[in-house]
mmCIF file of C-alpha atoms in Angstrom:
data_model
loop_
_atom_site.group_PDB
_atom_site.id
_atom_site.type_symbol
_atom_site.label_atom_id
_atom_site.label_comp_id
_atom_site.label_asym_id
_atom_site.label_seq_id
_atom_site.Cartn_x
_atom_site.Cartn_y
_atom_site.Cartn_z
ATOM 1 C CA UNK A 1 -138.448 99.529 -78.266
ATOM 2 C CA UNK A 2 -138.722 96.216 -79.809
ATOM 3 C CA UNK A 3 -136.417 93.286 -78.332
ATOM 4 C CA UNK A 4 -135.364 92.250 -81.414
ATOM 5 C CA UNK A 5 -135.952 92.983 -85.028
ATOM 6 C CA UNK A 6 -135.623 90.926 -88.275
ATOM 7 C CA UNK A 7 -132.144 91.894 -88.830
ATOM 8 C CA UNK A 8 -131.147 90.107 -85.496
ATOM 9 C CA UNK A 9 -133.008 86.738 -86.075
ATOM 10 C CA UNK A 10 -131.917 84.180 -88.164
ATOM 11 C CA UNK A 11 -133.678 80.724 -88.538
ATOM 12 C CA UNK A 12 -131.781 77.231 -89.959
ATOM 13 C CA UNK A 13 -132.529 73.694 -90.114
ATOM 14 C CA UNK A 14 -129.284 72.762 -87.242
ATOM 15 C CA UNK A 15 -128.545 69.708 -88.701
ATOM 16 C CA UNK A 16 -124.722 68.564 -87.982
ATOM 17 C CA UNK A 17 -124.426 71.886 -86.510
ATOM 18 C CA UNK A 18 -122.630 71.326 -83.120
ATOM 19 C CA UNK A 19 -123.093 73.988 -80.287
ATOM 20 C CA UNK A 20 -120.091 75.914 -80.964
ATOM 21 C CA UNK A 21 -121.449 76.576 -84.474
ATOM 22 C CA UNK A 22 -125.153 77.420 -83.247
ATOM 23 C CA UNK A 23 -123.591 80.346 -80.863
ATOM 24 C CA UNK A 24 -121.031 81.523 -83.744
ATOM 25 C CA UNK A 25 -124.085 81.486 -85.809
ATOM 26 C CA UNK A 26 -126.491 83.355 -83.676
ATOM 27 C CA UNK A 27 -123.367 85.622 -82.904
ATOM 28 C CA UNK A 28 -123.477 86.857 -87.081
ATOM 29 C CA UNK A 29 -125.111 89.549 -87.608
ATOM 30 C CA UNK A 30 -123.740 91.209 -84.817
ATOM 31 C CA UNK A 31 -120.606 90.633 -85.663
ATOM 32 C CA UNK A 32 -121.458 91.721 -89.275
ATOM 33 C CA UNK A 33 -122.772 94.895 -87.619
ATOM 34 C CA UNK A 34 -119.035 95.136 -85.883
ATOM 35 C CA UNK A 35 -121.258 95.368 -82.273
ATOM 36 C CA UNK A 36 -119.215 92.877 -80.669
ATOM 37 C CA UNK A 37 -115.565 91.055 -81.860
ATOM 38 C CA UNK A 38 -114.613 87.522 -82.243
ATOM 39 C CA UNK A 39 -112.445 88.063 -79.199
ATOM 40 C CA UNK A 40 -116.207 87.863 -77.293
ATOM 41 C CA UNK A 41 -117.650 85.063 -79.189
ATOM 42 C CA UNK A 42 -114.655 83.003 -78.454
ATOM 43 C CA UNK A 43 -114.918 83.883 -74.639
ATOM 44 C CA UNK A 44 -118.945 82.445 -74.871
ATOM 45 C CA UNK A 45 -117.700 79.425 -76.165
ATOM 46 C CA UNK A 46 -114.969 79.106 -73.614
ATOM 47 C CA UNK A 47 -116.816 79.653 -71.007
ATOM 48 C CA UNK A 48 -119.625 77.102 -72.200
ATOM 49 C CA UNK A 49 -116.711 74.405 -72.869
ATOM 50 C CA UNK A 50 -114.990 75.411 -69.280
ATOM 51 C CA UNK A 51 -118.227 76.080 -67.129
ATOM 52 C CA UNK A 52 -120.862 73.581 -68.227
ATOM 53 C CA UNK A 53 -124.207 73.627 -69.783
ATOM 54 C CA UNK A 54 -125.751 76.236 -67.222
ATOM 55 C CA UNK A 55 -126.480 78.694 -70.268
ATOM 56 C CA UNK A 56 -129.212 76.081 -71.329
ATOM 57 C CA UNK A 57 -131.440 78.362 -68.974
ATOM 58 C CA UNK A 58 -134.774 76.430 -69.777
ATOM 59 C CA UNK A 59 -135.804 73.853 -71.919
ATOM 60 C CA UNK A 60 -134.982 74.602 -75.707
ATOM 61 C CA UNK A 61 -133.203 77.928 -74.467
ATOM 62 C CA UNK A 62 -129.693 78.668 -74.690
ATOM 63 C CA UNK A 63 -128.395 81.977 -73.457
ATOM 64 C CA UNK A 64 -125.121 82.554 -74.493
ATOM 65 C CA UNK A 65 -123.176 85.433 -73.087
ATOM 66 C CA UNK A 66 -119.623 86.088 -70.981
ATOM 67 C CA UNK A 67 -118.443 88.878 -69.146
ATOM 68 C CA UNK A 68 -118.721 92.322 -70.719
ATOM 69 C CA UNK A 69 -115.407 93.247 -72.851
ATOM 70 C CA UNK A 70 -114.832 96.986 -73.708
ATOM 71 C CA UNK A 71 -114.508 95.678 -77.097
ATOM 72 C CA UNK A 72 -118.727 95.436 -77.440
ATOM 73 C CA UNK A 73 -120.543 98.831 -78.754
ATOM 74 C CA UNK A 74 -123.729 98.402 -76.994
ATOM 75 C CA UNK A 75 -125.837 96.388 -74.996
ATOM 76 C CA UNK A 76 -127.483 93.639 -78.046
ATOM 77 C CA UNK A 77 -129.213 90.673 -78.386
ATOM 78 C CA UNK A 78 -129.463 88.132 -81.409
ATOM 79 C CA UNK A 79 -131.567 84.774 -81.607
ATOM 80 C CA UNK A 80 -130.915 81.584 -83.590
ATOM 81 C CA UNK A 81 -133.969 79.075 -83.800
ATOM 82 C CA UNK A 82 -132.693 75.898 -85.350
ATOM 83 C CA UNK A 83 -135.216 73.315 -86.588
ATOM 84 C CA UNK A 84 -133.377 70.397 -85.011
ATOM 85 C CA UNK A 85 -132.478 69.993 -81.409
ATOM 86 C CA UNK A 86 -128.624 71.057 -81.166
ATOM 87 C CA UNK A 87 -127.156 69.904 -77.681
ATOM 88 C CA UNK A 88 -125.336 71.957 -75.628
ATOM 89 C CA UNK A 89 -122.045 70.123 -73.734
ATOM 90 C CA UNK A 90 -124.440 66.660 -73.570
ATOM 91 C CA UNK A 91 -127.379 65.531 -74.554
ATOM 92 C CA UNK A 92 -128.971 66.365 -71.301
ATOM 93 C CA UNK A 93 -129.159 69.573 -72.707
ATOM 94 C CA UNK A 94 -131.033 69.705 -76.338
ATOM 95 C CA UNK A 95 -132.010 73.107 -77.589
ATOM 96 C CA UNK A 96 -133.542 75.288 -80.189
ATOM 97 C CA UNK A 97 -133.623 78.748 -79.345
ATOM 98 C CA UNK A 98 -130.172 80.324 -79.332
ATOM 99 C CA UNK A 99 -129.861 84.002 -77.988
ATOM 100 C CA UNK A 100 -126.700 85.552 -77.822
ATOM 101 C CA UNK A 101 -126.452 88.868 -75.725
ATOM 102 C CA UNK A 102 -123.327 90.899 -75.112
ATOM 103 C CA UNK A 103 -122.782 94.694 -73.050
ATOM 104 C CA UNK A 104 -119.986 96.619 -72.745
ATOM 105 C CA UNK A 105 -120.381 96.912 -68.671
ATOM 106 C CA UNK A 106 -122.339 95.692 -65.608
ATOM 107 C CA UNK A 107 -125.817 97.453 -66.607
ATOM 108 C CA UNK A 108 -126.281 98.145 -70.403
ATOM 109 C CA UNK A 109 -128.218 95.195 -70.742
ATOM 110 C CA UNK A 110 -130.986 95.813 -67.964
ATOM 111 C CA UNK A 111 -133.274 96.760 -70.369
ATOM 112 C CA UNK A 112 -132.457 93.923 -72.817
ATOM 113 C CA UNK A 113 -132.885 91.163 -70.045
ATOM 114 C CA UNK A 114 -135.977 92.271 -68.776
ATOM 115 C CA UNK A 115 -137.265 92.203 -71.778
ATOM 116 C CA UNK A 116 -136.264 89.079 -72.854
ATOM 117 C CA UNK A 117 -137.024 87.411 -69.502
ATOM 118 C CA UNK A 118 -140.505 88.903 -69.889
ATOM 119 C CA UNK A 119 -140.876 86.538 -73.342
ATOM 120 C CA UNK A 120 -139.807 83.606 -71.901
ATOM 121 C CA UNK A 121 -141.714 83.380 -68.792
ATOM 122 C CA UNK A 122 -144.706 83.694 -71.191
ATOM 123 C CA UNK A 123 -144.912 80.371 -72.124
ATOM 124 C CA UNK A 124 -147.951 80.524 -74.841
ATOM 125 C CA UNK A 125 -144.696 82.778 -76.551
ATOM 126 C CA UNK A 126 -142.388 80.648 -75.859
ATOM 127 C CA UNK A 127 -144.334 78.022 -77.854
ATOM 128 C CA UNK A 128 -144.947 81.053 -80.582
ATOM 129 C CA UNK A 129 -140.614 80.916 -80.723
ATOM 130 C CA UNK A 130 -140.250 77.025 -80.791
ATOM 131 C CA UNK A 131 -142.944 76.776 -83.299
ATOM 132 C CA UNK A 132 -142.498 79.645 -85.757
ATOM 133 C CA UNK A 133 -141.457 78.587 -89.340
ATOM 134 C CA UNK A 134 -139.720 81.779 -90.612
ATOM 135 C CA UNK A 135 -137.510 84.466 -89.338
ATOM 136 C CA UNK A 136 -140.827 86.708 -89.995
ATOM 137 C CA UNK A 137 -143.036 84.245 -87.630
ATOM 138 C CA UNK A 138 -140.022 85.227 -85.299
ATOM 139 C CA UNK A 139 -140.258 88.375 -85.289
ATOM 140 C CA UNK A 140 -143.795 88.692 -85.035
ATOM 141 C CA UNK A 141 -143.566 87.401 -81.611
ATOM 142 C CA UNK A 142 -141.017 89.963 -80.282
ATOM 143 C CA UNK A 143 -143.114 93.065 -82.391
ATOM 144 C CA UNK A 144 -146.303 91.858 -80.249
ATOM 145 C CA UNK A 145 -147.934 90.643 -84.145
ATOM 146 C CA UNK B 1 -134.064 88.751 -45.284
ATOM 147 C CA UNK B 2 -132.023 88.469 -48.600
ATOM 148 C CA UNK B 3 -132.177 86.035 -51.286
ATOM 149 C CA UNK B 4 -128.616 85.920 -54.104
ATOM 150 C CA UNK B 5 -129.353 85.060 -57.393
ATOM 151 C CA UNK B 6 -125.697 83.482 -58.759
ATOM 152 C CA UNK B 7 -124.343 82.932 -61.968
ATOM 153 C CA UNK B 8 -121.200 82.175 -64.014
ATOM 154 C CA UNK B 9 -120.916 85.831 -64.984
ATOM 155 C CA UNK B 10 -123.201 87.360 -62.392
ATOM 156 C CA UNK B 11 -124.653 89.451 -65.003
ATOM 157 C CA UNK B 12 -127.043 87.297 -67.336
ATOM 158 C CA UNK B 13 -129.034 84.358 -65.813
ATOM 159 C CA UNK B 14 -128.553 85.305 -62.239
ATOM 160 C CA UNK B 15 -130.346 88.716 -63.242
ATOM 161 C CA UNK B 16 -132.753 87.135 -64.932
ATOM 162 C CA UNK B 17 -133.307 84.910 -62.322
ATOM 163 C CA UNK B 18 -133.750 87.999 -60.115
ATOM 164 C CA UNK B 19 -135.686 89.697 -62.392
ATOM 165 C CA UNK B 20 -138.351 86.249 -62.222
ATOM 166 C CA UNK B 21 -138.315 85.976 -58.363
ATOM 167 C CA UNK B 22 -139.324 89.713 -57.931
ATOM 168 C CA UNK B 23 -142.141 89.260 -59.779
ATOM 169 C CA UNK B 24 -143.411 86.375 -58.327
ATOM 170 C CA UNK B 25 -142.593 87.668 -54.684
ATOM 171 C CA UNK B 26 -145.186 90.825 -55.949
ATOM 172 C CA UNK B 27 -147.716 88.046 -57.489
ATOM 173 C CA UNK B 28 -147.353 86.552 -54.185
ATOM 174 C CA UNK B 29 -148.378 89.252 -52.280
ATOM 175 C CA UNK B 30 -145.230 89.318 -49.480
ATOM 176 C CA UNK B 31 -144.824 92.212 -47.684
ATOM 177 C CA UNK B 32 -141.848 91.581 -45.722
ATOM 178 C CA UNK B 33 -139.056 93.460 -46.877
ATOM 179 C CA UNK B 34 -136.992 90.712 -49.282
ATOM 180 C CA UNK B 35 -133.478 92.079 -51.208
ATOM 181 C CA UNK B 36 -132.943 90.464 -53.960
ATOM 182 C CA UNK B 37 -130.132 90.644 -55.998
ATOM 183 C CA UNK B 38 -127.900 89.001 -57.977
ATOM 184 C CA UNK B 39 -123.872 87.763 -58.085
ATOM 185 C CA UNK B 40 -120.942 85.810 -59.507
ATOM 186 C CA UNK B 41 -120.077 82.396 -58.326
ATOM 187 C CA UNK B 42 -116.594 83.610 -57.322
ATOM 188 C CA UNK B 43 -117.468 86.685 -54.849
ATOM 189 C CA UNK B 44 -120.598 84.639 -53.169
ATOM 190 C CA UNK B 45 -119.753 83.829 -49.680
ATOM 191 C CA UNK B 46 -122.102 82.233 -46.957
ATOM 192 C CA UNK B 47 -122.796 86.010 -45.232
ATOM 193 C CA UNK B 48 -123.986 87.941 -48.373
ATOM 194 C CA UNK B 49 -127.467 86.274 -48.201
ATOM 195 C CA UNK B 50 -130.336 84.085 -46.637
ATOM 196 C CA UNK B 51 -130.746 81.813 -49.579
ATOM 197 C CA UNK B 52 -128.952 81.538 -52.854
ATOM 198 C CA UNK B 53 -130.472 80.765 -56.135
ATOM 199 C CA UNK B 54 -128.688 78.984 -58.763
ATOM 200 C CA UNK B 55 -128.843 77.259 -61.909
ATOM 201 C CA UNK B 56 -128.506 73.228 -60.834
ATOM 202 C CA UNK B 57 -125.623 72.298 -63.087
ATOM 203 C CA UNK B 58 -123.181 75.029 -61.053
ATOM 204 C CA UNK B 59 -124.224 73.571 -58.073
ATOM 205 C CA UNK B 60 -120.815 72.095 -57.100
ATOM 206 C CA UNK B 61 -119.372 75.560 -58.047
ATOM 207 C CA UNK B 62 -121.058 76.622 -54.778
ATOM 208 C CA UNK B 63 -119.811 73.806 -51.873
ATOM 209 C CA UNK B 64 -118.892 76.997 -49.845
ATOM 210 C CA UNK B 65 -122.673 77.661 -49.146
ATOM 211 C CA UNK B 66 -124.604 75.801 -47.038
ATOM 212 C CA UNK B 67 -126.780 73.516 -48.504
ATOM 213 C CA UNK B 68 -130.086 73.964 -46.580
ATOM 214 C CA UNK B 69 -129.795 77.756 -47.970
ATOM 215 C CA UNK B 70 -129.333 77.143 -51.705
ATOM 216 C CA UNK B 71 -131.457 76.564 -53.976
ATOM 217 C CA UNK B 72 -130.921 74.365 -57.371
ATOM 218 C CA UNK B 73 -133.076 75.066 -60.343
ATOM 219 C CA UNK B 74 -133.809 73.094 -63.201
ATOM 220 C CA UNK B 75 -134.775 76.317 -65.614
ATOM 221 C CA UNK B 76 -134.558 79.994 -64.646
ATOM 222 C CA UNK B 77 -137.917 80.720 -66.392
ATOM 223 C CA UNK B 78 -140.247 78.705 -65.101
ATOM 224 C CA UNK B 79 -142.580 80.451 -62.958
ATOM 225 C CA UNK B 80 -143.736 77.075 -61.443
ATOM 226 C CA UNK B 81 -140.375 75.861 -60.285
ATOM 227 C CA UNK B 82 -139.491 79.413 -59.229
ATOM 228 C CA UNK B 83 -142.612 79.808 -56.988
ATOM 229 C CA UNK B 84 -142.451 76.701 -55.677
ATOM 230 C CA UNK B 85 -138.784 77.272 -53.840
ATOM 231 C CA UNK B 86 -140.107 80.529 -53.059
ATOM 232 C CA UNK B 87 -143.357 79.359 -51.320
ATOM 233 C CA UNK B 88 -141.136 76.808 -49.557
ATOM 234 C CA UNK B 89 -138.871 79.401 -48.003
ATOM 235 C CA UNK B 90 -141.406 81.897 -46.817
ATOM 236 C CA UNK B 91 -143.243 79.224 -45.268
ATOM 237 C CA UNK B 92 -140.149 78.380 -43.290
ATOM 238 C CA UNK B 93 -139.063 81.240 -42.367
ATOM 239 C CA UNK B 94 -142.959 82.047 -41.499
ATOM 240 C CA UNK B 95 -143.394 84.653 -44.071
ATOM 241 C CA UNK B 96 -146.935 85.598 -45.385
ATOM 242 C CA UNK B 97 -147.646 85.105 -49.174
ATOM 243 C CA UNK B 98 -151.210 84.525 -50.905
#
């Protein structure tokens, strides 16, 4: 199955965007796709504001996610790549790919993470992410393209 | 011996961080038996493992463990950093790795 599709990528220049709007953002089209609620973007953002700038798991990488709610349909994972640096709490902590993952429980998202963790470890795919140009280019990376 | 991957959550960057030191423990060839697993900052206590990875800016959120057993890390995906801690440990602790 393929990480993450079209529908779940979205691309935008970031500028004046603060962090709380680049994880709303990314957050869209699941929340368009009634996946997940507000109730669990506003507990991301909390948790960022209350815990720190530890979701900033590598450089230019923000992964945004809280504990699961019962309130999220499925395990699912969007991205945000922004074309300007967006910090995260400080500007210690610049980034430009935004994923956003939510699951219902403890181990819905297995799948999902090991996935994901397999992209970013890769970094000749992490440069594909940082440097792609459209939300095509994106997608192309997670499709294998 | 056991190394504890923590996180805020316990469910997203601590797995992945799992996820990242299993397959560098393979890559590395260790055959001694190493748990890994992963955890929340509030229910990790000295006891549940050997060494305990976490990300470096929740390192005060983890003054109960002691110090020469945790690990800090700058990024949870890089394979360099990761290894590097790893390597360190199993040479302590007189491990073999390639």
């Amino acid at each position: 199955m393929v990480l993450l599709t079209k529908e779940y990528i979205q691309q935008t220049k970031g500028k004046d965007m603060s962090w709380q709007d680049a994880i709303t953002l990314s957050a869209k089209p699941l929340l368009a796709k009634k996946i997940i609620s507000n109730d669990y973007v506003n507990n991301v953002i909390t948790v960022c504001r209350e815990k720190g700038p530890y979701m900033n798991i590598g450089s230019q990488i923000v992964l945004a996610h809280a504990r699961p709610l019962p309130s999220t349909k499925q395990a699912c994972l969007a991205l945000l790549q922004t074309t300007e640096e967006i910090f995260l709490i400080n500007d210690k902590h610049p980034a430009r790919l935004w994923f956003f993952l939510a699951t219902p429980d403890a181990t819905s998202h297995v799948d999902i993470l090991q996935q994901l963790t397999a992209i970013l470890i890769d970094d000749s795919k992490l440069q594909q992410l940082l440097a792609a140009k459209s939300v095509d280019a994106l997608a192309n990376v997670f499709s294998g393209k | 011996m056991k190394f504890l991957c923590i996180c805020q959550s316990g469910l997203g960057s601590s797995f992945m961080v799992q996820m990242n030191i299993q397959s560098i423990l393979k890559a590395m060839n260790v055959k001694e038996e190493i748990t890994v697993d992963h955890s929340d900052v509030g229910s990790t206590t000295p006891d549940l493992a050997d060494y305990f990875f976490i990300e470096k800016t929740l390192g005060e959120t983890v003054a109960n463990l002691p110090k020469d057993r945790v690990i800090l890390l700058n990024s949870l995906i890089d394979k360099n950093e990761i290894q590097a801690a790893i390597t360190k440990i199993l040479d302590k602790e007189n491990i073999a790795h390639s």
